[in-house]
Coordinates of C-alpha atoms in Angstrom, one line a residue:
Chain V
M203 CA -9.8 52.9 1.4
D204 CA -11.5 54.7 -1.3
K205 CA -14.5 53.3 -3.2
E206 CA -12.4 51.9 -6.0
E207 CA -10.2 49.9 -3.7
I208 CA -13.1 48.6 -1.8
R209 CA -14.7 47.6 -5.1
A210 CA -11.5 45.8 -6.2
K211 CA -11.2 44.0 -2.9
T212 CA -14.8 43.1 -3.0
E213 CA -14.2 41.6 -6.4
A214 CA -11.2 39.7 -4.9
F215 CA -13.4 38.6 -2.1
R216 CA -15.9 37.1 -4.5
T217 CA -13.1 35.3 -6.4
I218 CA -11.7 33.8 -3.2
L219 CA -15.1 32.5 -2.1
T220 CA -16.0 31.2 -5.6
E221 CA -12.6 29.4 -5.8
Y222 CA -13.1 28.1 -2.3
G223 CA -16.6 26.8 -3.0
S224 CA -15.6 25.1 -6.2
N225 CA -12.6 23.4 -4.5
L226 CA -14.4 22.4 -1.3
E227 CA -17.3 20.7 -3.0
P228 CA -15.4 17.8 -4.6
L229 CA -13.2 17.4 -1.5
E230 CA -16.3 17.0 0.7
K231 CA -17.8 14.6 -1.8
E232 CA -14.7 12.5 -1.9
L233 CA -14.5 12.4 1.9
L234 CA -18.1 11.3 2.1
E235 CA -17.5 8.7 -0.6
V236 CA -14.6 7.2 1.5
I237 CA -17.0 7.1 4.5
Q238 CA -19.6 5.4 2.4
R239 CA -17.1 2.8 1.2
Y240 CA -16.1 2.2 4.8
Q241 CA -19.7 1.7 5.8
D242 CA -20.2 -0.7 2.9
A243 CA -17.2 -2.6 4.1
L244 CA -18.7 -2.9 7.6
R245 CA -21.9 -4.2 6.2
E246 CA -20.1 -6.7 4.1
E247 CA -18.2 -7.8 7.2
K248 CA -21.4 -8.2 9.2
L249 CA -22.8 -10.3 6.4
K250 CA -19.8 -12.5 6.5
E251 CA -20.0 -12.7 10.3
I252 CA -23.6 -13.8 10.1
R253 CA -22.9 -16.4 7.4
K254 CA -20.0 -17.7 9.5
S255 CA -22.1 -17.9 12.7
I256 CA -25.1 -19.6 11.2
Chain H
M1202 CA -21.3 28.5 2.8
S1203 CA -23.1 27.9 -0.5
V1204 CA -22.2 29.5 -3.8
D1205 CA -25.7 31.1 -3.7
E1206 CA -24.7 33.1 -0.7
M1207 CA -21.6 34.3 -2.4
E1208 CA -23.7 35.7 -5.2
K1209 CA -25.3 38.3 -2.9
P1210 CA -24.2 41.9 -3.3
V1211 CA -21.3 42.1 -1.0
G1212 CA -19.5 44.9 0.7
V1213 CA -22.6 46.3 2.3
S1214 CA -23.1 46.0 6.0
E1215 CA -26.5 45.2 7.3
T1216 CA -26.2 48.3 9.5
D1217 CA -25.6 50.5 6.5
A1218 CA -28.6 49.0 4.7
E1219 CA -30.9 49.3 7.7
A1220 CA -29.8 52.9 8.0
G1221 CA -31.4 53.6 4.7
G1222 CA -28.3 53.9 2.6
E1223 CA -28.4 53.6 -1.1
A1224 CA -27.1 50.1 -0.7
A1225 CA -30.3 48.7 0.7
A1226 CA -31.5 47.6 -2.8
G1227 CA -30.2 47.3 -6.3
E1228 CA -26.9 49.0 -6.7
A1229 CA -24.4 47.9 -4.1
E1230 CA -22.8 50.6 -2.2
Y1231 CA -19.4 49.5 -1.1
T1232 CA -18.2 50.5 2.3
E1233 CA -15.1 49.6 4.1
R1234 CA -17.0 48.7 7.2
G1235 CA -19.3 46.5 5.2
L1236 CA -16.5 44.7 3.6
R1237 CA -14.8 44.1 6.9
E1238 CA -18.0 42.7 8.4
L1239 CA -18.5 40.5 5.4
V1240 CA -14.9 39.2 5.4
D1241 CA -15.2 38.5 9.2
Q1242 CA -18.4 36.6 8.7
S1243 CA -17.0 34.6 5.8
I1244 CA -14.0 33.5 7.9
I1245 CA -16.4 32.3 10.6
D1246 CA -18.4 30.5 7.9
V1247 CA -15.4 28.9 6.3
E1248 CA -14.3 27.6 9.7
S1249 CA -17.8 26.4 10.4
D1250 CA -17.8 24.5 7.0
E1251 CA -14.7 22.6 8.1
K1252 CA -16.2 21.7 11.5
Q1253 CA -19.5 20.6 10.0
I1254 CA -17.8 18.4 7.3
F1255 CA -15.5 16.8 9.9
A1256 CA -18.3 16.2 12.3
K1257 CA -20.3 14.5 9.5
A1258 CA -17.3 12.4 8.6
D1259 CA -16.7 11.5 12.3
R1260 CA -20.3 10.4 12.7
G1261 CA -19.9 8.2 9.5
V1262 CA -16.8 6.6 11.0
E1263 CA -18.6 5.4 14.1
P1264 CA -19.9 2.0 13.3
P1265 CA -23.7 2.1 13.5
A1266 CA -24.8 0.4 16.7
S1267 CA -27.7 -1.2 14.9
L1268 CA -25.2 -3.1 12.8
G1269 CA -24.0 -5.0 15.8
L1270 CA -20.5 -5.3 14.6
E1271 CA -17.8 -5.6 17.2
V1272 CA -15.9 -2.4 17.7
G1273 CA -12.7 -4.3 17.3
R1274 CA -13.6 -5.6 13.8
A1275 CA -14.9 -2.2 12.7
S1276 CA -11.7 -0.5 13.9
D1277 CA -9.6 -3.1 12.2
I1278 CA -11.3 -2.5 9.0
F1279 CA -11.0 1.2 9.4
E1280 CA -7.3 1.1 10.1
K1281 CA -6.1 -1.9 8.1
E1282 CA -8.0 -1.4 4.9
G1283 CA -6.8 2.1 4.3
F1284 CA -9.9 4.0 5.3
A1285 CA -8.2 5.8 8.2
Q1286 CA -5.5 7.0 6.0
Q1287 CA -7.9 8.1 3.2
V1288 CA -10.1 10.0 5.7
Q1289 CA -7.1 11.6 7.2
A1290 CA -5.8 12.6 3.8
M1291 CA -9.1 14.1 2.8
K1292 CA -9.4 16.0 6.1
G1293 CA -5.9 17.3 5.5
K1294 CA -6.8 18.6 2.1
I1295 CA -9.9 20.3 3.4
S1296 CA -8.1 21.8 6.3
A1297 CA -5.4 23.1 3.9
L1298 CA -8.1 24.7 1.7
V1299 CA -9.8 26.2 4.7
S1300 CA -6.6 27.7 6.1
A1301 CA -5.5 29.1 2.7
T1302 CA -9.0 30.6 2.2
K1303 CA -9.0 32.1 5.7
E1304 CA -5.6 33.6 5.1
K1305 CA -6.6 35.1 1.8
L1306 CA -9.7 36.6 3.3
A1307 CA -7.9 37.9 6.3
K1308 CA -5.4 39.6 4.0
L1309 CA -8.2 41.5 2.4
I1310 CA -8.8 43.4 5.7
G1311 CA -5.2 43.4 6.7
G1312 CA -5.3 40.6 9.3
K1313 CA -3.3 37.4 9.5
Q1314 CA -4.6 33.9 9.6
G1315 CA -4.9 32.6 13.1
E1316 CA -5.1 36.1 14.7
G1317 CA -8.6 35.3 15.8
Q1318 CA -11.3 35.0 13.2
G1319 CA -14.2 37.3 13.1
Q1320 CA -12.2 40.0 14.9
R1321 CA -10.9 43.2 13.4
T1322 CA -7.2 43.6 13.3
K1323 CA -5.2 46.6 12.3
P1324 CA -3.7 46.3 8.8
E1325 CA 0.1 46.2 8.9
I1326 CA 0.5 46.6 5.2
P1327 CA 0.3 49.6 3.0
A1328 CA 1.5 47.3 0.3
E1329 CA 0.4 45.1 -2.6
V1330 CA -1.2 41.9 -1.5
P1331 CA -1.8 39.2 -4.1
I1332 CA -5.3 37.8 -3.9
A1333 CA -6.0 34.8 -6.1
D1334 CA -4.9 36.0 -9.5
N1335 CA -5.6 39.6 -8.9
T1336 CA -3.3 42.0 -7.3
V1337 CA -5.0 44.7 -5.3
A1338 CA -3.2 47.8 -4.0
L1339 CA -4.0 48.3 -0.4
E1340 CA -3.4 51.3 1.7
A1341 CA -3.1 51.3 5.4
I1342 CA -6.2 52.6 7.2
V1343 CA -4.5 55.2 9.2
E1344 CA -7.5 56.8 10.8
E1345 CA -10.1 54.9 12.7
S1346 CA -12.8 56.3 14.8
P1347 CA -11.8 56.2 18.5
S1348 CA -14.5 53.7 19.4
V1349 CA -13.5 51.2 16.7
A1350 CA -9.8 51.6 17.7
A1351 CA -10.7 50.9 21.3
E1352 CA -12.7 47.9 20.4
E1353 CA -9.7 46.6 18.4
E1354 CA -7.4 47.1 21.3
K1355 CA -9.7 45.1 23.4
T1356 CA -10.2 42.2 21.0
A1357 CA -6.6 42.1 19.9
A1358 CA -5.3 41.0 23.4
P1359 CA -3.7 37.6 22.7
E1360 CA -5.0 36.0 25.9
A1361 CA -8.6 36.9 24.9
K1362 CA -8.5 35.2 21.5
E1363 CA -6.2 32.2 22.2
T1364 CA -8.1 29.0 22.4
P1365 CA -6.8 26.2 24.7
D1366 CA -5.6 24.4 21.6
Q1367 CA -3.7 27.4 20.3
R1368 CA -2.2 28.0 23.8
E1369 CA -1.1 24.4 24.0
K1370 CA 0.5 24.6 20.6
R1371 CA 2.2 27.9 21.4
E1372 CA 3.6 26.6 24.7
R1373 CA 4.9 23.5 23.0
K1374 CA 6.6 25.5 20.3
E1375 CA 8.2 27.8 23.0
Y1376 CA 9.4 24.7 24.9
L1377 CA 10.9 23.1 21.8
E1378 CA 12.6 26.3 20.7
K1379 CA 14.1 26.8 24.2
E1380 CA 14.8 23.3 25.5
V1381 CA 15.0 21.0 22.5
F1382 CA 16.1 22.6 19.2
P1383 CA 19.3 24.2 20.3
K1384 CA 21.0 20.9 21.3
L1385 CA 19.8 19.3 18.1
G1386 CA 21.1 22.0 15.8
L1387 CA 17.7 23.0 14.7
T1388 CA 17.7 26.7 15.5
K1389 CA 17.3 29.5 12.9
E1390 CA 21.1 30.1 13.0
D1391 CA 21.8 26.5 12.3
E1392 CA 19.3 26.6 9.4
E1393 CA 21.0 29.7 7.9
R1394 CA 24.4 28.2 8.2
T1395 CA 23.3 24.9 6.6
I1396 CA 21.7 26.7 3.8
A1397 CA 24.7 28.9 3.2
E1398 CA 27.0 25.8 3.2
A1399 CA 24.7 23.7 0.9
P1400 CA 25.4 23.6 -2.8
V1401 CA 23.2 26.1 -4.6
E1402 CA 20.9 23.5 -6.1
K1403 CA 20.2 22.0 -2.6
R1404 CA 19.5 25.2 -0.7
E1405 CA 15.8 24.9 -1.2
V1406 CA 15.8 21.3 0.0
A1407 CA 18.0 22.3 3.0
E1408 CA 15.6 25.1 3.9
H1409 CA 12.4 23.0 3.9
S1410 CA 14.2 20.1 5.6
F1411 CA 14.5 22.3 8.7
A1412 CA 10.8 23.0 8.7
N1413 CA 10.0 19.3 8.1
V1414 CA 12.3 18.0 10.9
R1415 CA 11.1 20.6 13.4
A1416 CA 7.6 19.4 12.6
T1417 CA 8.8 15.8 13.1
V1418 CA 10.2 16.6 16.5
E1419 CA 7.1 18.5 17.5
A1420 CA 4.9 15.6 16.3
F1421 CA 7.0 13.1 18.2
M1422 CA 6.7 15.2 21.4
K1423 CA 3.0 15.6 21.0
S1424 CA 2.4 11.9 20.3
Y1425 CA 4.5 10.5 23.1
S1426 CA 4.2 13.1 25.9
E1427 CA 0.7 14.7 25.3
L1428 CA -1.7 12.4 23.3
G1429 CA 0.0 9.1 24.2
I1430 CA 0.1 6.1 21.9
V1431 CA -2.4 3.3 21.9
D1432 CA -1.3 0.1 23.7
D1433 CA -2.8 -2.4 21.2
R1434 CA -2.3 -5.4 23.3
A1435 CA -4.2 -3.9 26.2
L1436 CA -6.9 -2.8 23.8
Q1437 CA -7.3 -6.3 22.4
E1438 CA -7.4 -7.8 25.9
D1439 CA -10.1 -5.4 26.8
R1440 CA -12.1 -6.4 23.8
V1441 CA -11.8 -10.1 24.6
R1442 CA -13.0 -9.3 28.1
A1443 CA -15.9 -7.3 26.8
E1444 CA -16.9 -10.1 24.3
K1445 CA -16.9 -12.7 27.0
E1446 CA -18.9 -10.6 29.5
A1447 CA -21.5 -9.8 26.8
F1448 CA -21.5 -13.5 25.9
R1449 CA -22.3 -14.6 29.5
E1450 CA -25.0 -11.9 29.7
I1451 CA -26.8 -13.0 26.5
V1452 CA -26.9 -16.8 27.1
P1453 CA -30.2 -16.8 29.1
K1454 CA -31.9 -15.1 26.2
Y1455 CA -30.7 -17.7 23.8
R1456 CA -31.9 -20.4 26.2
A1457 CA -35.3 -18.8 26.2
A1458 CA -35.5 -18.5 22.5
F1459 CA -33.9 -21.8 21.4
N1460 CA -33.9 -25.4 22.5
F1461 CA -30.4 -26.8 22.4
E1462 CA -28.2 -29.2 24.2
L1463 CA -25.2 -27.7 25.9
S1464 CA -23.8 -28.8 29.3
D1465 CA -22.8 -26.2 31.8
S1466 CA -19.2 -27.4 31.6
D1467 CA -19.1 -27.1 27.8
L1468 CA -20.6 -23.7 28.1
E1469 CA -17.9 -22.7 30.6
T1470 CA -15.3 -23.9 28.1
M1471 CA -16.8 -21.7 25.4
F1472 CA -16.7 -18.7 27.8
D1473 CA -13.0 -19.2 28.1
D1474 CA -12.6 -19.5 24.3
K1475 CA -11.7 -16.3 22.5
D1476 CA -14.0 -17.4 19.7
G1477 CA -16.5 -18.9 22.0
F1478 CA -19.6 -16.8 21.1
R1479 CA -19.4 -17.7 17.5
K1480 CA -19.0 -21.4 18.3
F1481 CA -22.0 -21.1 20.6
E1482 CA -24.2 -19.7 17.8
Q1483 CA -22.8 -22.3 15.4
L1484 CA -23.8 -25.1 17.8
I1485 CA -27.4 -24.0 18.1
Y1486 CA -27.6 -23.7 14.3
E1487 CA -26.2 -27.1 13.7
Q1488 CA -28.6 -28.8 16.2
Y1489 CA -31.6 -27.2 14.5
R1490 CA -30.3 -28.0 11.1
A1491 CA -29.7 -31.6 12.0
A1492 CA -33.3 -31.8 13.2
G1493 CA -34.5 -30.1 10.0
T1494 CA -36.2 -27.3 12.0
W1495 CA -34.2 -24.2 11.2
D1496 CA -36.4 -21.6 9.6
D1497 CA -36.7 -17.9 8.9
D1498 CA -38.0 -17.1 12.4
H1499 CA -35.0 -18.8 14.0
Y1500 CA -32.7 -16.9 11.6
N1501 CA -34.3 -13.6 12.5
T1502 CA -34.2 -14.3 16.2
N1503 CA -30.6 -15.2 15.9
I1504 CA -29.8 -12.0 14.1
A1505 CA -31.6 -9.9 16.7
L1506 CA -29.9 -11.6 19.6
H1507 CA -26.5 -11.4 17.8
N1508 CA -27.0 -7.6 17.4
E1509 CA -28.0 -7.3 21.0
W1510 CA -24.8 -9.0 22.0
G1511 CA -22.9 -6.7 19.7
K1512 CA -24.3 -3.6 21.3
D1513 CA -23.7 -4.9 24.8
F1514 CA -20.1 -5.7 23.8
N1515 CA -19.7 -2.1 22.4
N1516 CA -21.0 -0.7 25.7
R1517 CA -18.6 -2.8 27.7
T1518 CA -15.4 -1.8 25.9
Q1519 CA -13.4 1.0 27.5
D1520 CA -12.7 4.3 25.9
L1521 CA -9.6 4.4 23.7
S1522 CA -8.1 7.0 26.0
V1523 CA -7.7 4.4 28.7
F1524 CA -5.2 2.6 26.5
R1525 CA -3.0 5.6 25.6
R1526 CA 0.5 5.6 27.1
K1527 CA 2.9 8.5 27.4
L1528 CA 6.0 9.7 29.0
P1529 CA 7.0 13.0 30.7
R1530 CA 8.4 15.3 28.0
E1531 CA 11.7 15.9 29.9
E1532 CA 12.4 12.2 29.8
L1533 CA 11.7 12.1 26.0
V1534 CA 13.9 15.1 25.4
E1535 CA 16.8 13.7 27.4
A1536 CA 16.5 10.4 25.4
L1537 CA 16.3 12.3 22.1
H1538 CA 19.4 14.5 22.9
K1539 CA 21.3 11.4 23.9
E1540 CA 20.3 9.5 20.8
F1541 CA 21.2 12.4 18.6
D1542 CA 24.7 12.5 20.0
S1543 CA 25.0 8.8 19.4
V1544 CA 23.7 8.9 15.8
E1545 CA 25.9 11.9 14.9
N1546 CA 29.0 9.7 15.6
N1547 CA 27.6 6.3 14.6
H1548 CA 25.8 6.3 11.3
A1549 CA 26.4 5.1 7.8
I1550 CA 24.8 5.6 4.4
T1551 CA 24.0 2.1 3.2
I1552 CA 22.7 0.5 0.1
N1553 CA 21.4 -3.0 0.6
I1554 CA 21.8 -5.3 -2.4
G1555 CA 21.5 -8.9 -3.4
W1556 CA 24.7 -10.7 -4.3
E1557 CA 23.8 -11.2 -8.0
S1558 CA 23.0 -7.5 -8.3
L1559 CA 26.2 -6.6 -6.6
M1560 CA 28.2 -8.7 -9.0
A1561 CA 26.4 -7.2 -12.0
T1562 CA 27.0 -3.7 -10.7
L1563 CA 30.7 -4.3 -10.2
R1564 CA 31.0 -6.0 -13.6
E1565 CA 29.2 -3.2 -15.4
G1566 CA 31.2 -0.6 -13.5
E1567 CA 28.2 1.5 -12.6
F1568 CA 25.0 1.6 -10.4
K1569 CA 21.9 1.3 -12.4
T1570 CA 18.5 2.6 -11.4
V1571 CA 15.4 0.5 -12.1
A1572 CA 14.6 2.8 -15.0
Q1573 CA 17.8 1.7 -16.7
L1574 CA 17.1 -2.0 -16.4
T1575 CA 16.4 -4.1 -19.5
P1576 CA 13.1 -6.0 -19.7
E1577 CA 14.9 -9.2 -18.9
Q1578 CA 16.4 -7.7 -15.8
I1579 CA 13.0 -6.4 -14.7
E1580 CA 11.6 -9.8 -15.2
T1581 CA 14.4 -11.3 -13.1
L1582 CA 13.8 -8.8 -10.4
R1583 CA 10.1 -9.6 -10.4
R1584 CA 10.7 -13.3 -10.2
K1585 CA 13.4 -13.0 -7.5
S1586 CA 12.1 -10.2 -5.3
Y1587 CA 8.4 -10.1 -6.3
R1588 CA 8.9 -6.4 -7.1
E1589 CA 6.8 -5.2 -10.0
I1590 CA 8.4 -2.5 -12.0
S1591 CA 5.5 -1.1 -14.0
S1592 CA 5.5 1.9 -16.2
F1593 CA 3.1 3.5 -13.6
Y1594 CA 5.7 2.9 -10.9
L1595 CA 8.5 4.4 -13.0
D1596 CA 6.4 7.4 -13.8
Q1597 CA 5.4 8.0 -10.2
R1598 CA 9.0 7.5 -9.1
K1599 CA 10.2 10.1 -11.6
K1600 CA 7.5 12.5 -10.4
T1601 CA 8.6 12.0 -6.8
E1602 CA 12.2 12.6 -7.7
D1603 CA 11.3 15.8 -9.5
L1604 CA 9.5 16.9 -6.4
L1605 CA 12.4 16.0 -4.1
G1606 CA 14.5 18.4 -6.1
F1607 CA 16.5 16.1 -8.4
K1608 CA 17.2 17.2 -12.0
E1609 CA 15.8 15.5 -15.1
N1610 CA 19.0 13.6 -15.9
D1611 CA 19.9 12.6 -12.3
R1612 CA 20.1 8.9 -11.8
V1613 CA 19.0 8.4 -8.2
V1614 CA 20.0 5.3 -6.4
Y1615 CA 18.2 4.5 -3.2
G1616 CA 19.8 3.6 0.1
A1617 CA 19.2 4.3 3.8
L1618 CA 20.6 6.1 6.7
A1619 CA 21.6 3.4 9.1
N1620 CA 22.9 3.1 12.7
S1621 CA 26.4 1.8 12.4
G1622 CA 25.9 -0.3 15.5
G1623 CA 23.3 -2.8 16.5
D1624 CA 21.1 -4.7 14.1
E1625 CA 21.5 -2.1 11.3
G1626 CA 25.2 -2.3 11.7
R1627 CA 25.0 -5.9 10.8
R1628 CA 22.3 -5.9 8.2
G1629 CA 22.3 -2.4 6.7
G1630 CA 19.5 0.2 6.8
A1631 CA 17.1 -1.6 4.4
P1632 CA 17.7 -5.3 4.7
T1633 CA 14.6 -6.2 2.7
Y1634 CA 16.5 -5.1 -0.4
G1635 CA 19.4 -7.5 0.0
D1636 CA 21.6 -9.4 2.4
I1637 CA 24.8 -7.5 1.4
F1638 CA 25.2 -3.8 2.0
L1639 CA 27.5 -1.1 0.7
E1640 CA 28.6 1.7 2.9
M1641 CA 28.8 4.8 0.9
E1642 CA 30.8 8.0 1.2
D1643 CA 28.8 11.0 2.2
D1644 CA 28.0 13.6 -0.4
P1645 CA 26.3 17.0 -0.3
G1646 CA 24.0 15.9 -3.1
I1647 CA 22.4 13.2 -1.0
T1648 CA 18.9 13.9 0.4
Y1649 CA 16.8 11.8 2.8
T1650 CA 13.2 11.1 3.6
E1651 CA 11.6 10.0 6.8
G1652 CA 10.4 6.6 5.5
D1653 CA 10.1 5.5 1.9
S1654 CA 9.8 8.5 -0.5
Y1655 CA 7.4 6.5 -2.6
N1656 CA 5.2 5.0 0.0
M1657 CA 3.7 6.5 3.2
N1658 CA 5.0 5.1 6.4
A1659 CA 2.7 5.1 9.3
S1660 CA 4.0 5.8 12.8
P1661 CA 2.4 7.8 15.6
T1662 CA 4.9 10.6 15.0
Q1663 CA 4.3 10.7 11.2
N1664 CA 0.6 10.4 11.7
E1665 CA 0.7 13.6 13.8
K1666 CA 2.5 15.6 11.2
D1667 CA 0.6 18.2 9.3
F1668 CA 0.9 16.7 5.8
D1669 CA -0.5 18.0 2.6
Y1670 CA -1.5 14.7 1.4
R1671 CA -1.1 14.4 -2.3
P1672 CA -1.5 10.8 -3.5
D1673 CA 1.2 11.1 -6.1
F1674 CA 3.9 12.9 -4.3
K1675 CA 4.4 11.6 -0.9
G1676 CA 8.0 12.4 0.1
I1677 CA 8.3 16.1 0.1
K1678 CA 7.1 16.9 3.6
R1679 CA 9.2 14.2 5.0
Q1680 CA 12.4 15.3 3.2
A1681 CA 15.5 15.9 5.3
Y1682 CA 19.0 17.0 4.4
G1683 CA 22.4 16.8 5.9
K1684 CA 22.4 17.0 9.7
T1685 CA 18.6 17.2 9.9
A1686 CA 18.5 13.6 8.6
L1687 CA 20.5 12.6 11.7
I1688 CA 17.8 14.2 13.8
S1689 CA 15.1 12.2 11.9
K1690 CA 17.1 9.1 12.6
A1691 CA 17.4 9.9 16.3
V1692 CA 13.7 10.5 16.5
D1693 CA 13.0 7.2 14.8
N1694 CA 15.4 5.3 17.0
V1695 CA 13.9 6.8 20.2
E1696 CA 10.3 6.3 18.9
G1697 CA 11.2 2.6 18.3
S1698 CA 12.5 2.0 21.8
V1699 CA 9.9 4.2 23.6
S1700 CA 7.0 2.6 21.8
E1701 CA 8.3 -0.8 22.6
R1702 CA 8.7 0.1 26.2
L1703 CA 5.2 1.6 26.5
T1704 CA 3.2 -0.9 24.5
G1705 CA 5.4 -3.9 23.8
T1706 CA 5.2 -3.2 20.1
R1707 CA 7.9 -1.3 18.2
A1708 CA 6.5 1.7 16.2
G1709 CA 8.5 3.8 13.7
L1710 CA 9.6 4.1 10.2
V1711 CA 10.9 1.2 8.0
Y1712 CA 14.0 3.3 7.4
I1713 CA 15.3 6.8 6.7
E1714 CA 15.6 6.6 3.0
A1715 CA 18.7 8.1 1.3
Q1716 CA 18.4 9.3 -2.2
I1717 CA 21.9 9.2 -3.7
P1718 CA 22.2 11.0 -7.1
N1719 CA 24.6 9.7 -9.7
P1720 CA 26.8 7.6 -7.4
T1721 CA 30.0 6.2 -8.9
L1722 CA 31.5 3.0 -7.6
D1723 CA 34.5 4.8 -6.1
R1724 CA 32.1 6.2 -3.5
I1725 CA 31.8 2.7 -2.0
K1726 CA 33.7 2.7 1.3
R1727 CA 33.1 -0.9 2.3
I1728 CA 31.1 -3.9 1.1
R1729 CA 29.6 -5.7 4.1
V1730 CA 29.0 -9.3 3.4
P1731 CA 27.4 -11.8 5.7
K1732 CA 29.7 -14.8 6.4
K1733 CA 27.4 -17.1 4.5
F1734 CA 28.0 -15.3 1.2
E1735 CA 31.7 -14.9 1.7
T1736 CA 32.7 -17.9 -0.6
T1737 CA 30.3 -17.0 -3.3
I1738 CA 31.3 -13.3 -3.4
L1739 CA 35.1 -14.0 -3.3
A1740 CA 34.7 -16.6 -6.1
G1741 CA 32.7 -14.1 -8.2
L1742 CA 35.3 -11.4 -7.7
T1743 CA 38.1 -13.6 -9.2
E1744 CA 36.2 -13.4 -12.5
L1745 CA 36.4 -9.6 -12.5
S1746 CA 39.5 -7.8 -14.0
D1747 CA 39.5 -5.4 -11.0
G1748 CA 38.4 -8.1 -8.5
D1749 CA 41.4 -7.6 -6.2
K1750 CA 40.4 -3.9 -5.7
W1751 CA 37.0 -4.9 -4.5
K1752 CA 38.3 -7.7 -2.3
E1753 CA 40.1 -5.1 -0.3
K1754 CA 36.8 -3.4 0.4
I1755 CA 35.0 -6.6 1.5
S1756 CA 34.2 -6.7 5.2
I1757 CA 32.8 -10.0 6.4
I1758 CA 30.0 -9.9 9.0
E1759 CA 30.5 -12.8 11.3
E1760 CA 27.4 -14.9 12.2

């Protein structure tokens, strides 16, 4: 590979990682939001259980 | 990997920099070796991102012990309120992104995804490789230094880089290709023949149906002969046992903390009651309340003891793996081959329909899709079958049809691929849509999906499939065509019987949906009518000018 090719590939490399980073972030956020909603639902359930048992 | 890290000058190996090259500061000196190292490291980083995110999610899914909620309830909420599916969907998307990125990165240095990340592989391609939106001309690296080449030889040995998971997957695939696919007509040759015989506009569908159904068979084998499916009844029994044990254990602490009246025999009755612990707590509360002595301290003590009980209960439940049931793969394969032979000779394409809709269809001389219904008809449908036909639904349905390969003006009528014997032989493939069913002529335009193309169906097999979850378009990776649909049907039939045998509960799809484009009424072979509708239908037909023609097609199903 000559310098130009390596330079072009390096550019492509940057593009791939930038695209990856910008796509991964919202997906990770969305996944953690689902987990958060699940944990909220568990807490809600626990509250209901306590109210029921008291 | 953070975006910050990506902004560093790239293409410079640390070794080069340390050696005092010009690249050490400021202007980046691009070297092939540096780029390779960088790409290798990035592939490792990307994999690590996926692992870390999944580990974080998995930790979040574990109900916090401090909450003291029973494992059974937490798991119910996770499964039944859609969280499991959402988490799986998001994980699927992340995995797909990670795989695609790894593949793109590997191509930069001439490797293939899955060849072992972080290792150098010889480029095969003196060709153009599209990367993102750029196309970069690559040339083969013909000359390598002997030491690098030797290192590559060493690291490229398949046994050195294959993980146990990869080996398991490879062995499964080899087994399927040798022992399972040929008898099902799922080989490459079968695929090529089917594609060649399919109408031009269905060739793409035919092609991906082979990939889909191979994945179904693989997922089925994996679920039922490797992972095993969960025996829910045994799991519930275990939870009841654990609850009771934890209940017995905690009673002395309640006795120490509270004064309450409860005879030993009544307590024994509570121990035997599935809901006994809650009743026990309720009894204490009510006695204090009646005496007017319930206060915050009692409340806090109760919560603390309740949580302690919850933790003890969690510890007493057995691991999920204890409840997994499976069969030897040879047994499954034999059952699958046998079922496939049976389905090949005994199946029907059916459309279930209510008697009023049937009469309207025959009167109007054509099948109508929901999109063609008048507002009054939509209202009738809503009132009679509780089906809401919203504009959102119609829009999503259209998008799904586009994705399944139908043309803009195709009128797609939905039916099912049914067994022609047994329950489905008497009720049709989708009896929830009507008591009567039509048996339709086969047609090369018909496509199928494993389950409803609009809604996801959960079954152990389908859950194991590697879906690209897109909330709007759910059918595409479950699409089957021609003979492959019969394989899907055979898998579903065997899954039903095997799951029932292993766990007492029948798992599987609701149906194999058939999408029938532009069917005309002359494609109806038979109209199967349960005995109880015979009089109504025959009376209705006398009002039609061509009623006699339809009478000949009526086939009564005796009670």
